[in-house]
Amino acid sequence: LLGVGNKPGGYTAADVETVQALAALMLDLMARKQAEAALRASEMKLRAIYQAIPVPTYTWQAAGDDFVLSDFNAIALKFTGGQIANLVGAKASTLYRDNPDILADLARCLNEQTAFEREMDYQFRTTGVTRRFVVKYAFVAPDLILVHTDDISERQQAEAAARRQAERTEAL
């Protein structure tokens, strides 16, 4: 709502044009503020969805011929015992210097702008423990790689134990 005060001598065409221009400017500012609020709400919603993904999820951003860890979700923080928080900003070439397949997967995902998955063994440097993972890579334009890691070690061990038990039972 825009109002004008009394002006001795009446209003000129220039006065009317000035008020109309101010009114248009105010409408533009209000629309921009509403759009910014909607964008913030949308970003918060997407952030909440990312954090709620029930699988450890990491976001890598292309940086020249390398990738930089830019984000992770809550379950990744829990899975790594909080250690992942110390690695934000780290280069993939440094973290995975002994795992060229992981570097190749990140590059493939970016170059082909595709999604794919594979199973792999990964040995943790901090503990020396090796676990089996299904790793899913997904390209997010323009330069992000979303990585989901599903630890299937226990399931794989249970399946192997069940097969051994079945073989023993069959042998009887």
GROMACS .gro file of N, CA and C in nm:
model
  516
    1LEU      N    1   0.086  -0.117   0.000
    1LEU     CA    2   0.000   0.000   0.000
    1LEU      C    3   0.090   0.122   0.000
    2LEU      N    4   0.066   0.211  -0.093
    2LEU     CA    5   0.148   0.330  -0.109
    2LEU      C    6   0.055   0.451  -0.106
    3GLY      N    7   0.090   0.547  -0.024
    3GLY     CA    8   0.007   0.667  -0.015
    3GLY      C    9   0.092   0.791  -0.037
    4VAL      N   10   0.028   0.897  -0.067
    4VAL     CA   11   0.095   1.026  -0.085
    4VAL      C   12   0.030   1.128   0.004
    5GLY      N   13   0.108   1.226   0.043
    5GLY     CA   14   0.054   1.332   0.128
    5GLY      C   15   0.000   1.447   0.045
    6ASN      N   16  -0.057   1.540   0.113
    6ASN     CA   17  -0.108   1.658   0.044
    6ASN      C   18   0.008   1.744  -0.003
    7LYS      N   19  -0.008   1.796  -0.122
    7LYS     CA   20   0.094   1.882  -0.180
    7LYS      C   21   0.025   2.011  -0.222
    8PRO      N   22   0.074   2.121  -0.174
    8PRO     CA   23   0.010   2.247  -0.217
    8PRO      C   24   0.024   2.264  -0.368
    9GLY      N   25  -0.081   2.295  -0.431
    9GLY     CA   26  -0.078   2.322  -0.574
    9GLY      C   27  -0.109   2.203  -0.660
   10GLY      N   28  -0.136   2.084  -0.603
   10GLY     CA   29  -0.173   1.966  -0.682
   10GLY      C   30  -0.053   1.886  -0.730
   11TYR      N   31  -0.084   1.781  -0.801
   11TYR     CA   32   0.019   1.687  -0.847
   11TYR      C   33   0.041   1.704  -0.997
   12THR      N   34   0.167   1.694  -1.033
   12THR     CA   35   0.202   1.704  -1.174
   12THR      C   36   0.214   1.563  -1.232
   13ALA      N   37   0.227   1.555  -1.361
   13ALA     CA   38   0.247   1.426  -1.428
   13ALA      C   39   0.376   1.362  -1.379
   14ALA      N   40   0.478   1.442  -1.352
   14ALA     CA   41   0.605   1.389  -1.301
   14ALA      C   42   0.586   1.329  -1.163
   15ASP      N   43   0.499   1.392  -1.078
   15ASP     CA   44   0.472   1.337  -0.945
   15ASP      C   45   0.406   1.200  -0.958
   16VAL      N   46   0.311   1.188  -1.047
   16VAL     CA   47   0.239   1.061  -1.068
   16VAL      C   48   0.337   0.953  -1.117
   17GLU      N   49   0.423   0.991  -1.210
   17GLU     CA   50   0.521   0.895  -1.261
   17GLU      C   51   0.616   0.849  -1.151
   18THR      N   52   0.658   0.940  -1.065
   18THR     CA   53   0.747   0.906  -0.953
   18THR      C   54   0.680   0.807  -0.859
   19VAL      N   55   0.553   0.834  -0.824
   19VAL     CA   56   0.479   0.744  -0.734
   19VAL      C   57   0.461   0.608  -0.800
   20GLN      N   58   0.430   0.605  -0.928
   20GLN     CA   59   0.413   0.478  -0.999
   20GLN      C   60   0.545   0.400  -1.003
   21ALA      N   61   0.655   0.470  -1.025
   21ALA     CA   62   0.785   0.404  -1.028
   21ALA      C   63   0.820   0.347  -0.890
   22LEU      N   64   0.791   0.424  -0.784
   22LEU     CA   65   0.815   0.375  -0.648
   22LEU      C   66   0.728   0.253  -0.618
   23ALA      N   67   0.604   0.258  -0.661
   23ALA     CA   68   0.513   0.145  -0.639
   23ALA      C   69   0.565   0.020  -0.710
   24ALA      N   70   0.611   0.035  -0.832
   24ALA     CA   71   0.664  -0.079  -0.908
   24ALA      C   72   0.790  -0.134  -0.840
   25LEU      N   73   0.875  -0.043  -0.793
   25LEU     CA   74   0.996  -0.085  -0.723
   25LEU      C   75   0.962  -0.162  -0.596
   26MET      N   76   0.865  -0.114  -0.521
   26MET     CA   77   0.823  -0.184  -0.399
   26MET      C   78   0.767  -0.322  -0.430
   27LEU      N   79   0.690  -0.333  -0.537
   27LEU     CA   80   0.637  -0.464  -0.576
   27LEU      C   81   0.750  -0.559  -0.614
   28ASP      N   82   0.849  -0.507  -0.688
   28ASP     CA   83   0.963  -0.591  -0.725
   28ASP      C   84   1.039  -0.637  -0.601
   29LEU      N   85   1.060  -0.547  -0.507
   29LEU     CA   86   1.131  -0.582  -0.383
   29LEU      C   87   1.053  -0.686  -0.303
   30MET      N   88   0.922  -0.671  -0.295
   30MET     CA   89   0.839  -0.768  -0.222
   30MET      C   90   0.845  -0.905  -0.291
   31ALA      N   91   0.839  -0.907  -0.423
   31ALA     CA   92   0.846  -1.033  -0.496
   31ALA      C   93   0.982  -1.099  -0.475
   32ARG      N   94   1.089  -1.020  -0.476
   32ARG     CA   95   1.223  -1.075  -0.453
   32ARG      C   96   1.234  -1.134  -0.314
   33LYS      N   97   1.184  -1.063  -0.214
   33LYS     CA   98   1.188  -1.114  -0.076
   33LYS      C   99   1.110  -1.244  -0.064
   34GLN      N  100   0.995  -1.251  -0.129
   34GLN     CA  101   0.915  -1.375  -0.125
   34GLN      C  102   0.990  -1.489  -0.193
   35ALA      N  103   1.054  -1.459  -0.307
   35ALA     CA  104   1.130  -1.563  -0.378
   35ALA      C  105   1.248  -1.609  -0.294
   36GLU      N  106   1.316  -1.517  -0.227
   36GLU     CA  107   1.429  -1.554  -0.141
   36GLU      C  108   1.383  -1.641  -0.025
   37ALA      N  109   1.268  -1.608   0.033
   37ALA     CA  110   1.215  -1.689   0.143
   37ALA      C  111   1.178  -1.829   0.094
   38ALA      N  112   1.119  -1.838  -0.025
   38ALA     CA  113   1.083  -1.967  -0.082
   38ALA      C  114   1.208  -2.049  -0.112
   39LEU      N  115   1.312  -1.983  -0.162
   39LEU     CA  116   1.438  -2.052  -0.191
   39LEU      C  117   1.501  -2.104  -0.062
   40ARG      N  118   1.503  -2.025   0.043
   40ARG     CA  119   1.557  -2.070   0.171
   40ARG      C  120   1.479  -2.190   0.224
   41ALA      N  121   1.346  -2.183   0.214
   41ALA     CA  122   1.264  -2.296   0.260
   41ALA      C  123   1.293  -2.422   0.179
   42SER      N  124   1.310  -2.406   0.049
   42SER     CA  125   1.339  -2.520  -0.037
   42SER      C  126   1.477  -2.579  -0.004
   43GLU      N  127   1.576  -2.491   0.017
   43GLU     CA  128   1.709  -2.538   0.053
   43GLU      C  129   1.708  -2.612   0.187
   44MET      N  130   1.632  -2.560   0.282
   44MET     CA  131   1.622  -2.626   0.413
   44MET      C  132   1.557  -2.763   0.399
   45LYS      N  133   1.456  -2.773   0.315
   45LYS     CA  134   1.388  -2.900   0.293
   45LYS      C  135   1.483  -3.002   0.228
   46LEU      N  136   1.555  -2.959   0.125
   46LEU     CA  137   1.650  -3.048   0.060
   46LEU      C  138   1.761  -3.091   0.155
   47ARG      N  139   1.807  -2.999   0.239
   47ARG     CA  140   1.910  -3.031   0.338
   47ARG      C  141   1.859  -3.136   0.437
   48ALA      N  142   1.734  -3.119   0.480
   48ALA     CA  143   1.675  -3.216   0.574
   48ALA      C  144   1.662  -3.353   0.508
   49ILE      N  145   1.623  -3.355   0.381
   49ILE     CA  146   1.612  -3.483   0.308
   49ILE      C  147   1.750  -3.549   0.299
   50TYR      N  148   1.851  -3.472   0.262
   50TYR     CA  149   1.989  -3.524   0.251
   50TYR      C  150   2.034  -3.582   0.384
   51GLN      N  151   2.011  -3.510   0.491
   51GLN     CA  152   2.052  -3.556   0.623
   51GLN      C  153   1.978  -3.681   0.667
   52ALA      N  154   1.855  -3.700   0.617
   52ALA     CA  155   1.773  -3.814   0.659
   52ALA      C  156   1.795  -3.940   0.575
   53ILE      N  157   1.875  -3.933   0.470
   53ILE     CA  158   1.902  -4.053   0.390
   53ILE      C  159   1.959  -4.159   0.484
   54PRO      N  160   1.901  -4.280   0.486
   54PRO     CA  161   1.940  -4.380   0.586
   54PRO      C  162   2.067  -4.459   0.553
   55VAL      N  163   2.145  -4.410   0.459
   55VAL     CA  164   2.269  -4.475   0.419
   55VAL      C  165   2.379  -4.368   0.425
   56PRO      N  166   2.500  -4.403   0.471
   56PRO     CA  167   2.607  -4.303   0.469
   56PRO      C  168   2.622  -4.243   0.329
   57THR      N  169   2.615  -4.111   0.323
   57THR     CA  170   2.616  -4.041   0.195
   57THR      C  171   2.719  -3.928   0.201
   58TYR      N  172   2.798  -3.921   0.095
   58TYR     CA  173   2.906  -3.823   0.087
   58TYR      C  174   2.893  -3.746  -0.044
   59THR      N  175   2.925  -3.619  -0.042
   59THR     CA  176   2.921  -3.538  -0.163
   59THR      C  177   3.063  -3.491  -0.195
   60TRP      N  178   3.104  -3.521  -0.318
   60TRP     CA  179   3.235  -3.480  -0.369
   60TRP      C  180   3.213  -3.377  -0.478
   61GLN      N  181   3.296  -3.274  -0.477
   61GLN     CA  182   3.288  -3.170  -0.579
   61GLN      C  183   3.414  -3.174  -0.664
   62ALA      N  184   3.393  -3.172  -0.796
   62ALA     CA  185   3.507  -3.170  -0.887
   62ALA      C  186   3.587  -3.044  -0.864
   63ALA      N  187   3.720  -3.059  -0.863
   63ALA     CA  188   3.811  -2.946  -0.845
   63ALA      C  189   3.930  -2.970  -0.937
   64GLY      N  190   3.920  -2.922  -1.059
   64GLY     CA  191   4.023  -2.950  -1.158
   64GLY      C  192   4.021  -3.098  -1.193
   65ASP      N  193   4.135  -3.165  -1.177
   65ASP     CA  194   4.141  -3.309  -1.205
   65ASP      C  195   4.128  -3.391  -1.078
   66ASP      N  196   4.074  -3.330  -0.973
   66ASP     CA  197   4.058  -3.397  -0.844
   66ASP      C  198   3.915  -3.375  -0.794
   67PHE      N  199   3.888  -3.424  -0.675
   67PHE     CA  200   3.758  -3.406  -0.611
   67PHE      C  201   3.782  -3.368  -0.466
   68VAL      N  202   3.693  -3.283  -0.413
   68VAL     CA  203   3.704  -3.238  -0.275
   68VAL      C  204   3.578  -3.281  -0.201
   69LEU      N  205   3.595  -3.339  -0.083
   69LEU     CA  206   3.480  -3.377  -0.002
   69LEU      C  207   3.412  -3.249   0.046
   70SER      N  208   3.285  -3.231   0.008
   70SER     CA  209   3.217  -3.106   0.042
   70SER      C  210   3.106  -3.124   0.144
   71ASP      N  211   3.054  -3.246   0.158
   71ASP     CA  212   2.943  -3.264   0.252
   71ASP      C  213   2.927  -3.412   0.284
   72PHE      N  214   2.847  -3.439   0.387
   72PHE     CA  215   2.816  -3.575   0.429
   72PHE      C  216   2.686  -3.567   0.509
   73ASN      N  217   2.619  -3.681   0.523
   73ASN     CA  218   2.494  -3.678   0.599
   73ASN      C  219   2.514  -3.730   0.742
   74ALA      N  220   2.407  -3.726   0.818
   74ALA     CA  221   2.414  -3.761   0.960
   74ALA      C  222   2.456  -3.906   0.982
   75ILE      N  223   2.408  -3.997   0.901
   75ILE     CA  224   2.444  -4.138   0.921
   75ILE      C  225   2.592  -4.162   0.886
   76ALA      N  226   2.646  -4.084   0.792
   76ALA     CA  227   2.789  -4.093   0.762
   76ALA      C  228   2.872  -4.046   0.882
   77LEU      N  229   2.824  -3.942   0.946
   77LEU     CA  230   2.892  -3.893   1.065
   77LEU      C  231   2.894  -4.001   1.173
   78LYS      N  232   2.780  -4.067   1.192
   78LYS     CA  233   2.770  -4.174   1.291
   78LYS      C  234   2.856  -4.293   1.250
   79PHE      N  235   2.849  -4.333   1.123
   79PHE     CA  236   2.922  -4.449   1.074
   79PHE      C  237   3.073  -4.431   1.091
   80THR      N  238   3.122  -4.309   1.072
   80THR     CA  239   3.266  -4.284   1.082
   80THR      C  240   3.308  -4.242   1.222
   81GLY      N  241   3.218  -4.249   1.318
   81GLY     CA  242   3.252  -4.209   1.453
   81GLY      C  243   3.288  -4.061   1.462
   82GLY      N  244   3.230  -3.982   1.373
   82GLY     CA  245   3.254  -3.838   1.373
   82GLY      C  246   3.378  -3.796   1.295
   83GLN      N  247   3.458  -3.892   1.250
   83GLN     CA  248   3.584  -3.859   1.183
   83GLN      C  249   3.565  -3.789   1.048
   84ILE      N  250   3.453  -3.815   0.982
   84ILE     CA  251   3.432  -3.754   0.850
   84ILE      C  252   3.428  -3.602   0.858
   85ALA      N  253   3.385  -3.549   0.971
   85ALA     CA  254   3.378  -3.403   0.986
   85ALA      C  255   3.516  -3.339   0.971
   86ASN      N  256   3.621  -3.412   1.005
   86ASN     CA  257   3.757  -3.360   0.993
   86ASN      C  258   3.809  -3.364   0.850
   87LEU      N  259   3.736  -3.431   0.761
   87LEU     CA  260   3.785  -3.450   0.625
   87LEU      C  261   3.718  -3.359   0.522
   88VAL      N  262   3.622  -3.279   0.563
   88VAL     CA  263   3.559  -3.187   0.468
   88VAL      C  264   3.668  -3.095   0.414
   89GLY      N  265   3.672  -3.085   0.282
   89GLY     CA  266   3.775  -3.006   0.216
   89GLY      C  267   3.895  -3.089   0.171
   90ALA      N  268   3.899  -3.215   0.214
   90ALA     CA  269   4.011  -3.303   0.176
   90ALA      C  270   3.996  -3.346   0.030
   91LYS      N  271   4.109  -3.368  -0.035
   91LYS     CA  272   4.110  -3.412  -0.174
   91LYS      C  273   4.099  -3.563  -0.181
   92ALA      N  274   4.025  -3.611  -0.278
   92ALA     CA  275   4.010  -3.755  -0.298
   92ALA      C  276   4.145  -3.818  -0.330
   93SER      N  277   4.227  -3.748  -0.407
   93SER     CA  278   4.358  -3.803  -0.444
   93SER      C  279   4.446  -3.827  -0.322
   94THR      N  280   4.425  -3.751  -0.217
   94THR     CA  281   4.500  -3.772  -0.093
   94THR      C  282   4.439  -3.885  -0.012
   95LEU      N  283   4.307  -3.882   0.004
   95LEU     CA  284   4.240  -3.983   0.086
   95LEU      C  285   4.247  -4.122   0.024
   96TYR      N  286   4.241  -4.129  -0.108
   96TYR     CA  287   4.234  -4.259  -0.175
   96TYR      C  288   4.357  -4.285  -0.262
   97ARG      N  289   4.473  -4.236  -0.219
   97ARG     CA  290   4.595  -4.256  -0.297
   97ARG      C  291   4.627  -4.404  -0.313
   98ASP      N  292   4.581  -4.487  -0.218
   98ASP     CA  293   4.604  -4.632  -0.227
   98ASP      C  294   4.486  -4.706  -0.288
   99ASN      N  295   4.385  -4.632  -0.334
   99ASN     CA  296   4.264  -4.692  -0.392
   99ASN      C  297   4.232  -4.625  -0.526
  100PRO      N  298   4.311  -4.653  -0.628
  100PRO     CA  299   4.289  -4.586  -0.756
  100PRO      C  300   4.151  -4.617  -0.817
  101ASP      N  301   4.091  -4.731  -0.780
  101ASP     CA  302   3.958  -4.763  -0.833
  101ASP      C  303   3.854  -4.661  -0.788
  102ILE      N  304   3.867  -4.614  -0.666
  102ILE     CA  305   3.772  -4.514  -0.616
  102ILE      C  306   3.789  -4.383  -0.692
  103LEU      N  307   3.913  -4.343  -0.716
  103LEU     CA  308   3.938  -4.222  -0.794
  103LEU      C  309   3.883  -4.237  -0.935
  104ALA      N  310   3.901  -4.355  -0.993
  104ALA     CA  311   3.850  -4.380  -1.128
  104ALA      C  312   3.697  -4.377  -1.128
  105ASP      N  313   3.633  -4.428  -1.023
  105ASP     CA  314   3.486  -4.425  -1.016
  105ASP      C  315   3.434  -4.282  -1.010
  106LEU      N  316   3.498  -4.198  -0.929
  106LEU     CA  317   3.455  -4.058  -0.921
  106LEU      C  318   3.470  -3.990  -1.057
  107ALA      N  319   3.583  -4.013  -1.123
  107ALA     CA  320   3.607  -3.952  -1.254
  107ALA      C  321   3.507  -4.004  -1.357
  108ARG      N  322   3.479  -4.134  -1.354
  108ARG     CA  323   3.382  -4.191  -1.448
  108ARG      C  324   3.245  -4.128  -1.430
  109CYS      N  325   3.203  -4.117  -1.306
  109CYS     CA  326   3.072  -4.060  -1.277
  109CYS      C  327   3.062  -3.917  -1.331
  110LEU      N  328   3.167  -3.838  -1.310
  110LEU     CA  329   3.168  -3.700  -1.359
  110LEU      C  330   3.173  -3.695  -1.511
  111ASN      N  331   3.265  -3.769  -1.570
  111ASN     CA  332   3.285  -3.762  -1.715
  111ASN      C  333   3.166  -3.815  -1.793
  112GLU      N  334   3.105  -3.922  -1.743
  112GLU     CA  335   2.991  -3.980  -1.813
  112GLU      C  336   2.858  -3.920  -1.767
  113GLN      N  337   2.864  -3.840  -1.662
  113GLN     CA  338   2.744  -3.779  -1.603
  113GLN      C  339   2.635  -3.885  -1.587
  114THR      N  340   2.670  -3.986  -1.511
  114THR     CA  341   2.584  -4.102  -1.497
  114THR      C  342   2.578  -4.148  -1.352
  115ALA      N  343   2.499  -4.250  -1.329
  115ALA     CA  344   2.491  -4.317  -1.199
  115ALA      C  345   2.524  -4.464  -1.220
  116PHE      N  346   2.595  -4.522  -1.124
  116PHE     CA  347   2.627  -4.664  -1.130
  116PHE      C  348   2.662  -4.712  -0.990
  117GLU      N  349   2.672  -4.843  -0.976
  117GLU     CA  350   2.711  -4.900  -0.846
  117GLU      C  351   2.807  -5.015  -0.868
  118ARG      N  352   2.881  -5.043  -0.762
  118ARG     CA  353   2.969  -5.160  -0.764
  118ARG      C  354   2.996  -5.205  -0.621
  119GLU      N  355   3.035  -5.332  -0.608
  119GLU     CA  356   3.076  -5.385  -0.479
  119GLU      C  357   3.227  -5.373  -0.469
  120MET      N  358   3.272  -5.346  -0.348
  120MET     CA  359   3.416  -5.334  -0.328
  120MET      C  360   3.452  -5.362  -0.183
  121ASP      N  361   3.573  -5.408  -0.163
  121ASP     CA  362   3.629  -5.420  -0.029
  121ASP      C  363   3.703  -5.290   0.000
  122TYR      N  364   3.694  -5.245   0.124
  122TYR     CA  365   3.765  -5.124   0.164
  122TYR      C  366   3.828  -5.146   0.300
  123GLN      N  367   3.957  -5.120   0.308
  123GLN     CA  368   4.027  -5.133   0.434
  123GLN      C  369   4.043  -4.995   0.498
  124PHE      N  370   3.993  -4.981   0.618
  124PHE     CA  371   4.001  -4.854   0.689
  124PHE      C  372   4.144  -4.833   0.739
  125ARG      N  373   4.198  -4.716   0.708
  125ARG     CA  374   4.335  -4.685   0.751
  125ARG      C  375   4.345  -4.674   0.902
  126THR      N  376   4.240  -4.624   0.965
  126THR     CA  377   4.248  -4.601   1.110
  126THR      C  378   4.244  -4.729   1.190
  127THR      N  379   4.174  -4.832   1.140
  127THR     CA  380   4.159  -4.955   1.217
  127THR      C  381   4.222  -5.077   1.150
  128GLY      N  382   4.245  -5.070   1.020
  128GLY     CA  383   4.296  -5.185   0.947
  128GLY      C  384   4.188  -5.286   0.912
  129VAL      N  385   4.066  -5.262   0.956
  129VAL     CA  386   3.953  -5.353   0.930
  129VAL      C  387   3.909  -5.338   0.785
  130THR      N  388   3.882  -5.452   0.721
  130THR     CA  389   3.831  -5.451   0.584
  130THR      C  390   3.683  -5.486   0.587
  131ARG      N  391   3.605  -5.406   0.516
  131ARG     CA  392   3.460  -5.428   0.508
  131ARG      C  393   3.420  -5.435   0.360
  132ARG      N  394   3.306  -5.497   0.334
  132ARG     CA  395   3.252  -5.510   0.198
  132ARG      C  396   3.140  -5.408   0.182
  133PHE      N  397   3.145  -5.331   0.074
  133PHE     CA  398   3.046  -5.226   0.049
  133PHE      C  399   2.983  -5.239  -0.088
  134VAL      N  400   2.857  -5.198  -0.096
  134VAL     CA  401   2.796  -5.163  -0.224
  134VAL      C  402   2.804  -5.012  -0.228
  135VAL      N  403   2.874  -4.961  -0.328
  135VAL     CA  404   2.895  -4.817  -0.342
  135VAL      C  405   2.817  -4.770  -0.463
  136LYS      N  406   2.734  -4.668  -0.441
  136LYS     CA  407   2.653  -4.612  -0.550
  136LYS      C  408   2.699  -4.469  -0.575
  137TYR      N  409   2.726  -4.441  -0.702
  137TYR     CA  410   2.772  -4.309  -0.744
  137TYR      C  411   2.662  -4.245  -0.828
  138ALA      N  412   2.639  -4.115  -0.808
  138ALA     CA  413   2.540  -4.043  -0.887
  138ALA      C  414   2.591  -3.903  -0.918
  139PHE      N  415   2.584  -3.865  -1.044
  139PHE     CA  416   2.625  -3.732  -1.087
  139PHE      C  417   2.513  -3.632  -1.057
  140VAL      N  418   2.551  -3.516  -1.001
  140VAL     CA  419   2.459  -3.406  -0.976
  140VAL      C  420   2.520  -3.282  -1.042
  141ALA      N  421   2.452  -3.232  -1.144
  141ALA     CA  422   2.504  -3.117  -1.220
  141ALA      C  423   2.522  -2.996  -1.129
  142PRO      N  424   2.621  -2.915  -1.152
  142PRO     CA  425   2.714  -2.926  -1.264
  142PRO      C  426   2.841  -3.004  -1.233
  143ASP      N  427   2.877  -3.022  -1.104
  143ASP     CA  428   3.009  -3.080  -1.075
  143ASP      C  429   3.014  -3.160  -0.946
  144LEU      N  430   2.901  -3.217  -0.905
  144LEU     CA  431   2.898  -3.292  -0.779
  144LEU      C  432   2.881  -3.441  -0.805
  145ILE      N  433   2.938  -3.520  -0.716
  145ILE     CA  434   2.919  -3.665  -0.717
  145ILE      C  435   2.864  -3.704  -0.580
  146LEU      N  436   2.749  -3.766  -0.580
  146LEU     CA  437   2.686  -3.816  -0.459
  146LEU      C  438   2.724  -3.963  -0.446
  147VAL      N  439   2.776  -4.002  -0.329
  147VAL     CA  440   2.823  -4.139  -0.308
  147VAL      C  441   2.751  -4.198  -0.187
  148HIS      N  442   2.679  -4.309  -0.210
  148HIS     CA  443   2.614  -4.385  -0.102
  148HIS      C  444   2.699  -4.509  -0.076
  149THR      N  445   2.726  -4.539   0.050
  149THR     CA  446   2.803  -4.658   0.085
  149THR      C  447   2.720  -4.746   0.178
  150ASP      N  448   2.692  -4.865   0.131
  150ASP     CA  449   2.611  -4.960   0.208
  150ASP      C  450   2.702  -5.075   0.251
  151ASP      N  451   2.729  -5.088   0.380
  151ASP     CA  452   2.815  -5.192   0.434
  151ASP      C  453   2.738  -5.324   0.435
  152ILE      N  454   2.780  -5.417   0.351
  152ILE     CA  455   2.712  -5.546   0.341
  152ILE      C  456   2.795  -5.659   0.401
  153SER      N  457   2.896  -5.625   0.479
  153SER     CA  458   2.987  -5.725   0.535
  153SER      C  459   2.913  -5.830   0.618
  154GLU      N  460   2.830  -5.786   0.710
  154GLU     CA  461   2.760  -5.881   0.798
  154GLU      C  462   2.663  -5.967   0.720
  155ARG      N  463   2.593  -5.908   0.625
  155ARG     CA  464   2.500  -5.986   0.542
  155ARG      C  465   2.576  -6.091   0.463
  156GLN      N  466   2.688  -6.052   0.407
  156GLN     CA  467   2.769  -6.144   0.328
  156GLN      C  468   2.822  -6.258   0.415
  157GLN      N  469   2.866  -6.226   0.538
  157GLN     CA  470   2.914  -6.328   0.630
  157GLN      C  471   2.801  -6.423   0.670
  158ALA      N  472   2.682  -6.370   0.693
  158ALA     CA  473   2.567  -6.453   0.730
  158ALA      C  474   2.529  -6.547   0.615
  159GLU      N  475   2.533  -6.495   0.492
  159GLU     CA  476   2.502  -6.579   0.376
  159GLU      C  477   2.604  -6.691   0.361
  160ALA      N  478   2.732  -6.661   0.383
  160ALA     CA  479   2.837  -6.763   0.373
  160ALA      C  480   2.818  -6.868   0.481
  161ALA      N  481   2.784  -6.826   0.602
  161ALA     CA  482   2.760  -6.921   0.711
  161ALA      C  483   2.640  -7.010   0.680
  162ALA      N  484   2.537  -6.953   0.622
  162ALA     CA  485   2.417  -7.031   0.586
  162ALA      C  486   2.452  -7.133   0.477
  163ARG      N  487   2.534  -7.094   0.380
  163ARG     CA  488   2.577  -7.188   0.275
  163ARG      C  489   2.658  -7.302   0.335
  164ARG      N  490   2.749  -7.269   0.428
  164ARG     CA  491   2.830  -7.375   0.491
  164ARG      C  492   2.740  -7.471   0.570
  165GLN      N  493   2.644  -7.415   0.640
  165GLN     CA  494   2.551  -7.499   0.717
  165GLN      C  495   2.470  -7.588   0.624
  166ALA      N  496   2.425  -7.532   0.513
  166ALA     CA  497   2.348  -7.612   0.417
  166ALA      C  498   2.433  -7.724   0.359
  167GLU      N  499   2.560  -7.696   0.331
  167GLU     CA  500   2.649  -7.798   0.278
  167GLU      C  501   2.672  -7.909   0.380
  168ARG      N  502   2.688  -7.873   0.509
  168ARG     CA  503   2.705  -7.972   0.615
  168ARG      C  504   2.580  -8.058   0.629
  169THR      N  505   2.465  -7.993   0.623
  169THR     CA  506   2.339  -8.065   0.637
  169THR      C  507   2.320  -8.161   0.519
  170GLU      N  508   2.356  -8.117   0.400
  170GLU     CA  509   2.343  -8.199   0.281
  170GLU      C  510   2.438  -8.318   0.287
  171ALA      N  511   2.555  -8.300   0.346
  171ALA     CA  512   2.654  -8.405   0.355
  171ALA      C  513   2.609  -8.517   0.449
  172LEU      N  514   2.521  -8.482   0.544
  172LEU     CA  515   2.472  -8.584   0.638
  172LEU      C  516   2.374  -8.671   0.567
   0.00000   0.00000   0.00000
